[in-house]
Amino acid sequence: MAFYQFYKEQIVPTSREKLWDFISSPANLKKITPPEMGFDITTAHLSDKMYAGMIISYKVKPLPAFKTNWVTEITQVVDGKYFVDEQRVGPYSIWHHQHILEDHAQGILMKDLITYAPPMGFLGTIANALLIKNQLKKIFDYRKQAIEDIFGILPSN
């Protein structure tokens, strides 16, 4: 089984507390996900803040005509610094997503590191080359813009 990593970082001109408050609230995930993903949280009793062991279920459209269930578990949380979500049910064979915050001279450096393996062996490898990695890039480009809309952009030099 082939696996891949996708990495994205962004400097957010805000305090750690404000950014953590935003990203650690499951309800805000929809605000930073492209509308065409059809993202809806389906968990009935959802906490306001993420915690280790939390299970979150979603409906999501990874492809235009394909809506699926996705269940993740928040496996690790260090308040104000990072959390990790791992897929329990969904379209990938492996999905491990680290959300990391670090201090930066211009605000907070927000890092996302996703380690994933598409399903279906060799066909998944082809799907990654043709579709998945580009889809992840589009999702995180949208997320970058959404975060800028919420927290502002860095002043230009």
Coordinates of C-alpha atoms in Angstrom, one line a residue:
M1 CA 0.0 0.0 0.0
A2 CA 1.4 3.4 -1.0
F3 CA 1.0 6.3 1.3
Y4 CA 1.6 10.0 0.8
Q5 CA 2.0 13.2 2.8
F6 CA 0.5 16.6 2.1
Y7 CA 1.9 19.6 4.0
K8 CA 0.7 23.1 4.2
E9 CA 1.6 26.0 6.4
Q10 CA 0.3 29.5 6.9
I11 CA 1.3 32.5 9.1
V12 CA -1.8 33.9 10.8
P13 CA -1.6 37.4 12.2
T14 CA -3.4 36.7 15.5
S15 CA -2.8 35.4 18.9
R16 CA -2.4 31.7 19.7
E17 CA -5.4 31.9 21.9
K18 CA -7.7 33.3 19.2
L19 CA -6.5 30.9 16.6
W20 CA -6.7 27.9 18.9
D21 CA -10.2 28.9 20.0
F22 CA -11.2 28.9 16.4
I23 CA -9.6 25.7 15.1
S24 CA -10.4 23.6 18.2
S25 CA -14.1 24.1 17.7
P26 CA -15.5 21.4 15.5
A27 CA -18.4 23.8 14.4
N28 CA -15.9 26.0 12.6
L29 CA -14.6 23.3 10.3
K30 CA -17.5 24.0 7.9
K31 CA -16.4 27.6 7.7
I32 CA -13.0 26.7 6.2
T33 CA -14.2 23.9 3.9
P34 CA -15.1 24.6 0.3
P35 CA -18.9 24.6 -0.2
E36 CA -18.7 22.1 -3.1
M37 CA -17.4 19.5 -0.5
G38 CA -21.0 19.3 0.8
F39 CA -19.5 19.1 4.3
D40 CA -22.0 18.6 7.2
I41 CA -21.3 17.4 10.7
T42 CA -23.7 14.6 11.6
T43 CA -22.6 14.0 15.2
A44 CA -25.7 14.5 17.5
H45 CA -24.0 15.6 20.7
L46 CA -21.0 17.6 19.7
S47 CA -18.8 19.3 22.2
D48 CA -17.8 22.9 21.7
K49 CA -14.1 22.0 21.9
M50 CA -12.1 19.1 20.7
Y51 CA -10.7 16.6 23.2
A52 CA -8.7 13.3 22.9
G53 CA -11.2 10.5 22.2
M54 CA -13.8 12.7 20.6
I55 CA -15.6 11.1 17.6
I56 CA -16.9 13.4 14.9
S57 CA -19.0 12.1 12.0
Y58 CA -19.6 14.0 8.8
K59 CA -21.2 13.7 5.4
V60 CA -18.7 14.9 2.7
K61 CA -18.5 14.9 -1.1
P62 CA -14.9 14.1 -2.0
L63 CA -16.0 13.8 -5.6
P64 CA -18.8 15.8 -7.3
A65 CA -21.3 12.9 -7.5
F66 CA -20.1 10.9 -4.5
K67 CA -21.3 11.7 -1.0
T68 CA -20.0 9.6 1.8
N69 CA -19.8 9.2 5.6
W70 CA -16.6 10.1 7.3
V71 CA -15.8 9.5 10.9
T72 CA -12.7 10.8 12.6
E73 CA -11.4 10.5 16.1
I74 CA -9.4 13.2 17.8
T75 CA -6.6 11.1 19.1
Q76 CA -4.3 13.7 20.6
V77 CA -4.7 17.3 21.9
V78 CA -2.2 19.6 23.6
D79 CA -4.2 22.7 24.4
G80 CA -3.1 25.7 22.3
K81 CA -0.4 23.7 20.5
Y82 CA -1.7 20.8 18.4
F83 CA -4.3 18.2 17.8
V84 CA -4.5 15.1 15.6
D85 CA -7.5 13.6 13.9
E86 CA -7.5 10.1 12.4
Q87 CA -10.1 8.6 10.1
R88 CA -12.1 5.7 11.6
V89 CA -14.6 5.3 8.7
G90 CA -14.3 6.9 5.3
P91 CA -12.8 7.0 1.9
Y92 CA -9.1 6.5 2.8
S93 CA -7.2 3.4 3.9
I94 CA -5.2 5.7 6.2
W95 CA -5.8 9.3 7.2
H96 CA -3.8 11.0 10.0
H97 CA -4.0 14.8 10.1
Q98 CA -1.8 16.9 12.4
H99 CA -2.8 20.5 13.1
I100 CA 0.1 22.3 14.7
L101 CA 0.5 25.9 16.0
E102 CA 3.9 27.5 16.6
D103 CA 4.8 31.0 17.6
H104 CA 6.1 33.2 14.8
A105 CA 7.4 36.8 14.7
Q106 CA 4.4 37.8 12.7
G107 CA 1.7 35.8 14.5
I108 CA 1.2 32.1 14.6
L109 CA 2.5 29.6 12.2
M110 CA -0.3 27.1 11.5
K111 CA 0.9 23.8 10.0
D112 CA -1.1 20.9 8.6
L113 CA 0.6 17.6 7.9
I114 CA -1.6 14.8 6.4
T115 CA -0.4 11.3 6.0
Y116 CA -2.8 9.3 3.9
A117 CA -3.2 6.2 1.8
P118 CA -5.9 6.0 -0.9
P119 CA -8.0 2.8 -1.0
M120 CA -7.8 0.2 -3.8
G121 CA -4.0 -0.3 -4.1
F122 CA -2.7 0.5 -7.5
L123 CA -5.9 2.2 -8.6
G124 CA -5.6 4.4 -5.5
T125 CA -2.1 5.3 -6.6
I126 CA -3.5 6.4 -10.0
A127 CA -6.3 8.3 -8.3
N128 CA -3.8 10.1 -6.1
A129 CA -1.7 11.2 -9.1
L130 CA -4.8 12.3 -11.1
L131 CA -7.1 13.6 -8.4
I132 CA -6.5 13.3 -4.7
K133 CA -3.4 15.4 -4.3
N134 CA -4.9 18.2 -6.5
Q135 CA -8.1 18.0 -4.4
L136 CA -6.2 18.4 -1.2
K137 CA -4.4 21.4 -2.6
K138 CA -7.7 23.0 -3.6
I139 CA -9.2 22.4 -0.1
F140 CA -6.2 23.9 1.6
D141 CA -6.0 26.9 -0.8
Y142 CA -9.6 27.5 0.1
R143 CA -8.8 27.1 3.8
K144 CA -5.9 29.6 3.6
Q145 CA -8.2 32.2 2.0
A146 CA -11.0 31.5 4.6
I147 CA -8.5 31.9 7.5
E148 CA -7.3 35.2 5.9
D149 CA -10.8 36.4 5.6
I150 CA -11.4 35.7 9.3
F151 CA -8.0 36.7 10.8
G152 CA -6.6 39.1 8.2
I153 CA -3.5 38.9 6.1
L154 CA 0.1 39.8 6.9
P155 CA 1.1 43.3 6.0
S156 CA 3.2 43.5 2.9
N157 CA 6.7 44.7 3.2

